């Protein structure tokens, strides 16, 4: 009775030992090793190569785009510079011509009183100056030409209408006639040549260059105008003159 006997069914004496089997420090090793095994099984080299190719393709496309944009802006800059250069050349070419102008001051109820003004604001003379005047002697208002010749630098030529006489063109055998301006007159334009030999015309529409000094592109003239007298004034705002 006092002696302990082993169990006859052969069951383990310590069930805790049986139930604790597999709970040691290596119990989680199998899932971890399985995960790393799967990761090692992936073809990382191929994936990295594919990613590298994709990144390279994107970089190449971006490079081409930036190159195209740079090329476009370079071309636009060159075009703008060329246009600016042409504008500068044209401005330089017109530098003296732009300073030749005309205007009129009409007074009196009949329009027969007043003055014509032609001005050269440049410090160089202008040559072959011809002024076109529309003057009426009856039912029509034909063109007449007043020849000035060479205008002095920085000068303003002033003509009084009462000092102007009209001389119609004569046919063979006709005598010279002198007419007076009876129904008013107006300045229509001035033809001249600048210091570089370039011919110009300024009219009410603006300034344009001409091929030559001939008046083939001018309205057909009835005749010429002669001035009994004129006044020459110094242009106070002459370009290039230090006041």
mmCIF file of N, CA and C in Angstrom, residues 125-232:
data_model
loop_
_atom_site.group_PDB
_atom_site.id
_atom_site.type_symbol
_atom_site.label_atom_id
_atom_site.label_comp_id
_atom_site.label_asym_id
_atom_site.label_seq_id
_atom_site.Cartn_x
_atom_site.Cartn_y
_atom_site.Cartn_z
ATOM 1 N N UNK A 125 21.471 118.426 -94.060
ATOM 2 C CA UNK A 125 20.522 118.913 -95.060
ATOM 3 C C UNK A 125 19.806 117.765 -95.764
ATOM 4 N N UNK A 126 18.652 118.056 -96.328
ATOM 5 C CA UNK A 126 17.941 117.112 -97.194
ATOM 6 C C UNK A 126 17.824 117.756 -98.568
ATOM 7 N N UNK A 127 17.909 116.935 -99.607
ATOM 8 C CA UNK A 127 17.938 117.466 -100.969
ATOM 9 C C UNK A 127 16.734 117.067 -101.797
ATOM 10 N N UNK A 128 16.652 117.707 -102.976
ATOM 11 C CA UNK A 128 15.588 117.440 -103.953
ATOM 12 C C UNK A 128 14.198 117.524 -103.317
ATOM 13 N N UNK A 129 14.000 118.528 -102.507
ATOM 14 C CA UNK A 129 12.726 118.670 -101.790
ATOM 15 C C UNK A 129 11.688 119.289 -102.726
ATOM 16 N N UNK A 130 10.572 118.583 -102.886
ATOM 17 C CA UNK A 130 9.440 119.062 -103.684
ATOM 18 C C UNK A 130 8.181 118.892 -102.842
ATOM 19 N N UNK A 131 7.412 119.957 -102.721
ATOM 20 C CA UNK A 131 6.190 119.932 -101.931
ATOM 21 C C UNK A 131 4.989 119.857 -102.863
ATOM 22 N N UNK A 132 4.064 118.931 -102.552
ATOM 23 C CA UNK A 132 2.842 118.811 -103.346
ATOM 24 C C UNK A 132 1.722 119.580 -102.660
ATOM 25 N N UNK A 133 1.086 120.472 -103.410
ATOM 26 C CA UNK A 133 0.031 121.327 -102.885
ATOM 27 C C UNK A 133 -1.234 121.129 -103.710
ATOM 28 N N UNK A 134 -2.340 120.974 -103.007
ATOM 29 C CA UNK A 134 -3.638 120.938 -103.681
ATOM 30 C C UNK A 134 -4.231 122.343 -103.608
ATOM 31 N N UNK A 135 -4.331 123.008 -104.752
ATOM 32 C CA UNK A 135 -4.808 124.395 -104.786
ATOM 33 C C UNK A 135 -5.878 124.523 -105.858
ATOM 34 N N UNK A 136 -6.944 125.197 -105.525
ATOM 35 C CA UNK A 136 -8.065 125.337 -106.441
ATOM 36 C C UNK A 136 -8.060 126.718 -107.086
ATOM 37 N N UNK A 137 -8.334 126.695 -108.375
ATOM 38 C CA UNK A 137 -8.507 127.957 -109.103
ATOM 39 C C UNK A 137 -9.885 128.007 -109.754
ATOM 40 N N UNK A 138 -10.733 127.077 -109.411
ATOM 41 C CA UNK A 138 -12.061 127.010 -110.022
ATOM 42 C C UNK A 138 -12.822 125.807 -109.500
ATOM 43 N N UNK A 139 -13.340 124.972 -110.411
ATOM 44 C CA UNK A 139 -14.168 123.838 -110.031
ATOM 45 C C UNK A 139 -13.344 122.634 -109.575
ATOM 46 N N UNK A 140 -12.091 122.564 -109.945
ATOM 47 C CA UNK A 140 -11.254 121.412 -109.601
ATOM 48 C C UNK A 140 -10.177 121.821 -108.600
ATOM 49 N N UNK A 141 -9.610 120.775 -107.941
ATOM 50 C CA UNK A 141 -8.514 121.009 -106.986
ATOM 51 C C UNK A 141 -7.326 120.167 -107.438
ATOM 52 N N UNK A 142 -6.590 120.614 -108.429
ATOM 53 C CA UNK A 142 -5.465 119.826 -108.946
ATOM 54 C C UNK A 142 -4.239 119.953 -108.057
ATOM 55 N N UNK A 143 -3.255 119.150 -108.378
ATOM 56 C CA UNK A 143 -1.993 119.177 -107.643
ATOM 57 C C UNK A 143 -1.025 120.146 -108.314
ATOM 58 N N UNK A 144 -0.273 120.834 -107.475
ATOM 59 C CA UNK A 144 0.763 121.742 -107.921
ATOM 60 C C UNK A 144 2.025 121.428 -107.134
ATOM 61 N N UNK A 145 3.172 121.654 -107.768
ATOM 62 C CA UNK A 145 4.431 121.314 -107.114
ATOM 63 C C UNK A 145 5.247 122.565 -106.836
ATOM 64 N N UNK A 146 5.658 122.655 -105.554
ATOM 65 C CA UNK A 146 6.536 123.742 -105.126
ATOM 66 C C UNK A 146 7.920 123.157 -104.903
ATOM 67 N N UNK A 147 8.880 123.556 -105.712
ATOM 68 C CA UNK A 147 10.242 123.022 -105.620
ATOM 69 C C UNK A 147 11.055 123.858 -104.645
ATOM 70 N N UNK A 148 11.568 123.189 -103.626
ATOM 71 C CA UNK A 148 12.421 123.859 -102.638
ATOM 72 C C UNK A 148 13.888 123.617 -102.935
ATOM 73 N N UNK A 149 14.218 122.405 -103.367
ATOM 74 C CA UNK A 149 15.620 122.071 -103.608
ATOM 75 C C UNK A 149 16.240 121.479 -102.362
ATOM 76 N N UNK A 150 17.256 122.153 -101.835
ATOM 77 C CA UNK A 150 17.943 121.678 -100.632
ATOM 78 C C UNK A 150 17.478 122.465 -99.416
ATOM 79 N N UNK A 151 17.104 121.726 -98.368
ATOM 80 C CA UNK A 151 16.720 122.362 -97.109
ATOM 81 C C UNK A 151 17.894 122.348 -96.147
ATOM 82 N N UNK A 152 18.090 123.440 -95.484
ATOM 83 C CA UNK A 152 19.178 123.547 -94.521
ATOM 84 C C UNK A 152 18.925 122.645 -93.309
ATOM 85 N N UNK A 153 19.989 122.281 -92.615
ATOM 86 C CA UNK A 153 19.802 121.516 -91.378
ATOM 87 C C UNK A 153 19.053 122.344 -90.339
ATOM 88 N N UNK A 154 18.289 121.676 -89.521
ATOM 89 C CA UNK A 154 17.619 122.317 -88.379
ATOM 90 C C UNK A 154 16.865 123.571 -88.805
ATOM 91 N N UNK A 155 16.095 123.455 -89.867
ATOM 92 C CA UNK A 155 15.432 124.637 -90.400
ATOM 93 C C UNK A 155 13.951 124.373 -90.649
ATOM 94 N N UNK A 156 13.201 125.457 -90.621
ATOM 95 C CA UNK A 156 11.770 125.434 -90.940
ATOM 96 C C UNK A 156 11.497 126.498 -92.003
ATOM 97 N N UNK A 157 10.934 126.065 -93.110
ATOM 98 C CA UNK A 157 10.607 126.985 -94.191
ATOM 99 C C UNK A 157 9.123 127.321 -94.081
ATOM 100 N N UNK A 158 8.841 128.622 -94.074
ATOM 101 C CA UNK A 158 7.468 129.094 -93.911
ATOM 102 C C UNK A 158 7.068 129.891 -95.154
ATOM 103 N N UNK A 159 5.949 129.466 -95.779
ATOM 104 C CA UNK A 159 5.443 130.127 -96.980
ATOM 105 C C UNK A 159 4.055 130.681 -96.688
ATOM 106 N N UNK A 160 3.863 131.925 -97.043
ATOM 107 C CA UNK A 160 2.549 132.547 -96.913
ATOM 108 C C UNK A 160 1.755 132.311 -98.191
ATOM 109 N N UNK A 161 0.496 131.945 -98.042
ATOM 110 C CA UNK A 161 -0.322 131.667 -99.228
ATOM 111 C C UNK A 161 -0.425 132.877 -100.146
ATOM 112 N N UNK A 162 -0.428 134.039 -99.593
ATOM 113 C CA UNK A 162 -0.570 135.242 -100.425
ATOM 114 C C UNK A 162 0.676 135.512 -101.267
ATOM 115 N N UNK A 163 1.807 134.835 -100.889
ATOM 116 C CA UNK A 163 3.044 135.010 -101.644
ATOM 117 C C UNK A 163 3.269 133.904 -102.681
ATOM 118 N N UNK A 164 2.280 133.047 -102.867
ATOM 119 C CA UNK A 164 2.428 131.937 -103.816
ATOM 120 C C UNK A 164 1.666 132.230 -105.098
ATOM 121 N N UNK A 165 2.281 131.913 -106.213
ATOM 122 C CA UNK A 165 1.627 132.059 -107.522
ATOM 123 C C UNK A 165 1.656 130.727 -108.254
ATOM 124 N N UNK A 166 0.602 130.450 -109.002
ATOM 125 C CA UNK A 166 0.455 129.189 -109.732
ATOM 126 C C UNK A 166 0.816 129.402 -111.197
ATOM 127 N N UNK A 167 1.563 128.429 -111.723
ATOM 128 C CA UNK A 167 1.992 128.497 -113.126
ATOM 129 C C UNK A 167 1.626 127.188 -113.811
ATOM 130 N N UNK A 168 0.517 127.203 -114.559
ATOM 131 C CA UNK A 168 0.087 125.974 -115.228
ATOM 132 C C UNK A 168 1.107 125.516 -116.261
ATOM 133 N N UNK A 169 1.140 124.207 -116.483
ATOM 134 C CA UNK A 169 1.990 123.663 -117.537
ATOM 135 C C UNK A 169 1.505 124.168 -118.881
ATOM 136 N N UNK A 170 2.454 124.439 -119.763
ATOM 137 C CA UNK A 170 2.119 125.008 -121.063
ATOM 138 C C UNK A 170 2.260 123.973 -122.159
ATOM 139 N N UNK A 171 1.354 124.035 -123.095
ATOM 140 C CA UNK A 171 1.522 123.272 -124.321
ATOM 141 C C UNK A 171 2.392 124.091 -125.271
ATOM 142 N N UNK A 172 2.823 123.427 -126.324
ATOM 143 C CA UNK A 172 3.671 124.139 -127.286
ATOM 144 C C UNK A 172 2.955 125.374 -127.815
ATOM 145 N N UNK A 173 3.634 126.478 -127.789
ATOM 146 C CA UNK A 173 3.085 127.719 -128.332
ATOM 147 C C UNK A 173 2.299 128.527 -127.323
ATOM 148 N N UNK A 174 1.985 127.930 -126.169
ATOM 149 C CA UNK A 174 1.227 128.687 -125.178
ATOM 150 C C UNK A 174 2.128 129.627 -124.389
ATOM 151 N N UNK A 175 1.572 130.703 -123.952
ATOM 152 C CA UNK A 175 2.306 131.656 -123.135
ATOM 153 C C UNK A 175 2.203 131.261 -121.662
ATOM 154 N N UNK A 176 3.178 131.669 -120.920
ATOM 155 C CA UNK A 176 3.176 131.404 -119.482
ATOM 156 C C UNK A 176 2.054 132.195 -118.818
ATOM 157 N N UNK A 177 1.321 131.492 -117.960
ATOM 158 C CA UNK A 177 0.237 132.146 -117.238
ATOM 159 C C UNK A 177 0.518 132.105 -115.734
ATOM 160 N N UNK A 178 0.072 133.132 -115.068
ATOM 161 C CA UNK A 178 0.220 133.191 -113.621
ATOM 162 C C UNK A 178 -1.163 133.316 -112.995
ATOM 163 N N UNK A 179 -1.457 132.368 -112.080
ATOM 164 C CA UNK A 179 -2.758 132.350 -111.413
ATOM 165 C C UNK A 179 -2.573 132.553 -109.918
ATOM 166 N N UNK A 180 -3.621 133.011 -109.307
ATOM 167 C CA UNK A 180 -3.616 133.190 -107.873
ATOM 168 C C UNK A 180 -4.477 132.095 -107.227
ATOM 169 N N UNK A 181 -4.138 131.773 -105.998
ATOM 170 C CA UNK A 181 -4.949 130.817 -105.253
ATOM 171 C C UNK A 181 -6.220 131.534 -104.809
ATOM 172 N N UNK A 182 -7.370 131.057 -105.313
ATOM 173 C CA UNK A 182 -8.618 131.768 -105.077
ATOM 174 C C UNK A 182 -9.533 131.051 -104.088
ATOM 175 N N UNK A 183 -9.408 129.727 -103.986
ATOM 176 C CA UNK A 183 -10.351 128.975 -103.158
ATOM 177 C C UNK A 183 -9.643 128.098 -102.117
ATOM 178 N N UNK A 184 -8.507 128.579 -101.656
ATOM 179 C CA UNK A 184 -7.807 127.837 -100.614
ATOM 180 C C UNK A 184 -6.857 126.791 -101.176
ATOM 181 N N UNK A 185 -6.003 126.306 -100.313
ATOM 182 C CA UNK A 185 -5.014 125.301 -100.700
ATOM 183 C C UNK A 185 -4.636 124.479 -99.476
ATOM 184 N N UNK A 186 -4.086 123.311 -99.732
ATOM 185 C CA UNK A 186 -3.658 122.450 -98.626
ATOM 186 C C UNK A 186 -2.405 121.683 -99.034
ATOM 187 N N UNK A 187 -1.562 121.391 -98.034
ATOM 188 C CA UNK A 187 -0.368 120.586 -98.283
ATOM 189 C C UNK A 187 -0.749 119.113 -98.322
ATOM 190 N N UNK A 188 -0.279 118.418 -99.350
ATOM 191 C CA UNK A 188 -0.616 117.002 -99.511
ATOM 192 C C UNK A 188 0.574 116.080 -99.261
ATOM 193 N N UNK A 189 1.792 116.584 -99.411
ATOM 194 C CA UNK A 189 2.945 115.721 -99.191
ATOM 195 C C UNK A 189 4.237 116.421 -99.546
ATOM 196 N N UNK A 190 5.354 115.777 -99.187
ATOM 197 C CA UNK A 190 6.674 116.312 -99.499
ATOM 198 C C UNK A 190 7.564 115.161 -99.958
ATOM 199 N N UNK A 191 8.291 115.388 -101.030
ATOM 200 C CA UNK A 191 9.248 114.427 -101.585
ATOM 201 C C UNK A 191 10.651 114.956 -101.306
ATOM 202 N N UNK A 192 11.572 114.069 -100.943
ATOM 203 C CA UNK A 192 12.927 114.535 -100.633
ATOM 204 C C UNK A 192 13.902 113.357 -100.657
ATOM 205 N N UNK A 193 15.189 113.704 -100.541
ATOM 206 C CA UNK A 193 16.264 112.706 -100.503
ATOM 207 C C UNK A 193 17.093 112.936 -99.252
ATOM 208 N N UNK A 194 17.385 111.853 -98.517
ATOM 209 C CA UNK A 194 18.143 112.001 -97.272
ATOM 210 C C UNK A 194 19.643 112.026 -97.536
ATOM 211 N N UNK A 195 20.439 112.102 -96.463
ATOM 212 C CA UNK A 195 21.889 112.229 -96.590
ATOM 213 C C UNK A 195 22.546 110.989 -97.176
ATOM 214 N N UNK A 196 21.840 109.852 -97.152
ATOM 215 C CA UNK A 196 22.385 108.618 -97.720
ATOM 216 C C UNK A 196 21.966 108.394 -99.163
ATOM 217 N N UNK A 197 21.241 109.354 -99.736
ATOM 218 C CA UNK A 197 20.817 109.226 -101.123
ATOM 219 C C UNK A 197 19.511 108.473 -101.294
ATOM 220 N N UNK A 198 18.847 108.114 -100.201
ATOM 221 C CA UNK A 198 17.574 107.408 -100.279
ATOM 222 C C UNK A 198 16.442 108.407 -100.478
ATOM 223 N N UNK A 199 15.553 108.107 -101.412
ATOM 224 C CA UNK A 199 14.414 108.983 -101.679
ATOM 225 C C UNK A 199 13.227 108.584 -100.806
ATOM 226 N N UNK A 200 12.457 109.598 -100.393
ATOM 227 C CA UNK A 200 11.333 109.382 -99.490
ATOM 228 C C UNK A 200 10.141 110.229 -99.913
ATOM 229 N N UNK A 201 8.986 109.797 -99.442
ATOM 230 C CA UNK A 201 7.768 110.603 -99.576
ATOM 231 C C UNK A 201 7.026 110.573 -98.248
ATOM 232 N N UNK A 202 6.696 111.743 -97.759
ATOM 233 C CA UNK A 202 5.814 111.821 -96.597
ATOM 234 C C UNK A 202 4.529 112.514 -97.019
ATOM 235 N N UNK A 203 3.418 111.842 -96.753
ATOM 236 C CA UNK A 203 2.122 112.452 -97.031
ATOM 237 C C UNK A 203 1.227 112.264 -95.820
ATOM 238 N N UNK A 204 -0.039 112.482 -96.006
ATOM 239 C CA UNK A 204 -0.966 112.395 -94.878
ATOM 240 C C UNK A 204 -1.107 110.959 -94.364
ATOM 241 N N UNK A 205 -0.656 109.981 -95.130
ATOM 242 C CA UNK A 205 -0.738 108.583 -94.705
ATOM 243 C C UNK A 205 0.509 108.109 -93.964
ATOM 244 N N UNK A 206 1.612 108.852 -94.061
ATOM 245 C CA UNK A 206 2.827 108.459 -93.370
ATOM 246 C C UNK A 206 4.062 108.603 -94.238
ATOM 247 N N UNK A 207 5.132 107.917 -93.824
ATOM 248 C CA UNK A 207 6.441 108.003 -94.475
ATOM 249 C C UNK A 207 6.733 106.702 -95.216
ATOM 250 N N UNK A 208 7.106 106.821 -96.491
ATOM 251 C CA UNK A 208 7.448 105.641 -97.290
ATOM 252 C C UNK A 208 8.696 105.944 -98.110
ATOM 253 N N UNK A 209 9.499 104.914 -98.348
ATOM 254 C CA UNK A 209 10.692 105.075 -99.186
ATOM 255 C C UNK A 209 10.305 104.955 -100.653
ATOM 256 N N UNK A 210 11.133 105.517 -101.521
ATOM 257 C CA UNK A 210 10.853 105.520 -102.961
ATOM 258 C C UNK A 210 12.087 105.040 -103.704
ATOM 259 N N UNK A 211 11.870 104.553 -104.908
ATOM 260 C CA UNK A 211 12.966 104.023 -105.720
ATOM 261 C C UNK A 211 13.853 105.117 -106.276
ATOM 262 N N UNK A 212 13.267 106.262 -106.584
ATOM 263 C CA UNK A 212 14.054 107.341 -107.189
ATOM 264 C C UNK A 212 13.392 108.676 -106.871
ATOM 265 N N UNK A 213 14.022 109.754 -107.359
ATOM 266 C CA UNK A 213 13.494 111.089 -107.109
ATOM 267 C C UNK A 213 12.403 111.496 -108.094
ATOM 268 N N UNK A 214 12.196 110.737 -109.147
ATOM 269 C CA UNK A 214 11.195 111.157 -110.124
ATOM 270 C C UNK A 214 9.803 111.095 -109.494
ATOM 271 N N UNK A 215 8.912 111.877 -110.026
ATOM 272 C CA UNK A 215 7.570 112.006 -109.478
ATOM 273 C C UNK A 215 6.551 111.188 -110.245
ATOM 274 N N UNK A 216 7.000 110.041 -110.768
ATOM 275 C CA UNK A 216 6.096 109.204 -111.554
ATOM 276 C C UNK A 216 4.941 108.677 -110.714
ATOM 277 N N UNK A 217 5.176 108.495 -109.403
ATOM 278 C CA UNK A 217 4.123 107.978 -108.538
ATOM 279 C C UNK A 217 3.284 109.093 -107.916
ATOM 280 N N UNK A 218 3.566 110.334 -108.282
ATOM 281 C CA UNK A 218 2.812 111.467 -107.748
ATOM 282 C C UNK A 218 1.594 111.749 -108.621
ATOM 283 N N UNK A 219 0.600 112.424 -108.082
ATOM 284 C CA UNK A 219 -0.552 112.806 -108.898
ATOM 285 C C UNK A 219 -0.124 113.697 -110.062
ATOM 286 N N UNK A 220 -0.860 113.625 -111.132
ATOM 287 C CA UNK A 220 -0.534 114.457 -112.291
ATOM 288 C C UNK A 220 -0.699 115.926 -111.917
ATOM 289 N N UNK A 221 0.341 116.693 -112.135
ATOM 290 C CA UNK A 221 0.346 118.090 -111.712
ATOM 291 C C UNK A 221 -0.175 119.002 -112.808
ATOM 292 N N UNK A 222 -0.878 120.041 -112.358
ATOM 293 C CA UNK A 222 -1.334 121.069 -113.282
ATOM 294 C C UNK A 222 -0.222 122.043 -113.626
ATOM 295 N N UNK A 223 0.752 122.128 -112.718
ATOM 296 C CA UNK A 223 1.829 123.066 -112.960
ATOM 297 C C UNK A 223 2.677 123.229 -111.710
ATOM 298 N N UNK A 224 3.371 124.328 -111.649
ATOM 299 C CA UNK A 224 4.291 124.584 -110.543
ATOM 300 C C UNK A 224 3.821 125.792 -109.734
ATOM 301 N N UNK A 225 4.420 125.883 -108.568
ATOM 302 C CA UNK A 225 4.147 127.016 -107.682
ATOM 303 C C UNK A 225 5.451 127.765 -107.475
ATOM 304 N N UNK A 226 5.370 129.046 -107.554
ATOM 305 C CA UNK A 226 6.522 129.883 -107.261
ATOM 306 C C UNK A 226 6.211 130.744 -106.054
ATOM 307 N N UNK A 227 7.228 130.876 -105.210
ATOM 308 C CA UNK A 227 7.058 131.661 -103.997
ATOM 309 C C UNK A 227 7.769 132.992 -104.144
ATOM 310 N N UNK A 228 7.030 134.057 -103.921
ATOM 311 C CA UNK A 228 7.637 135.382 -103.962
ATOM 312 C C UNK A 228 8.647 135.526 -102.835
ATOM 313 N N UNK A 229 8.317 134.934 -101.707
ATOM 314 C CA UNK A 229 9.193 135.048 -100.550
ATOM 315 C C UNK A 229 8.942 133.864 -99.632
ATOM 316 N N UNK A 230 9.886 133.615 -98.761
ATOM 317 C CA UNK A 230 9.728 132.593 -97.724
ATOM 318 C C UNK A 230 10.551 133.008 -96.513
ATOM 319 N N UNK A 231 10.172 132.504 -95.383
ATOM 320 C CA UNK A 231 10.910 132.746 -94.156
ATOM 321 C C UNK A 231 11.588 131.454 -93.722
ATOM 322 N N UNK A 232 12.828 131.564 -93.310
ATOM 323 C CA UNK A 232 13.564 130.407 -92.822
ATOM 324 C C UNK A 232 13.819 130.598 -91.329
#
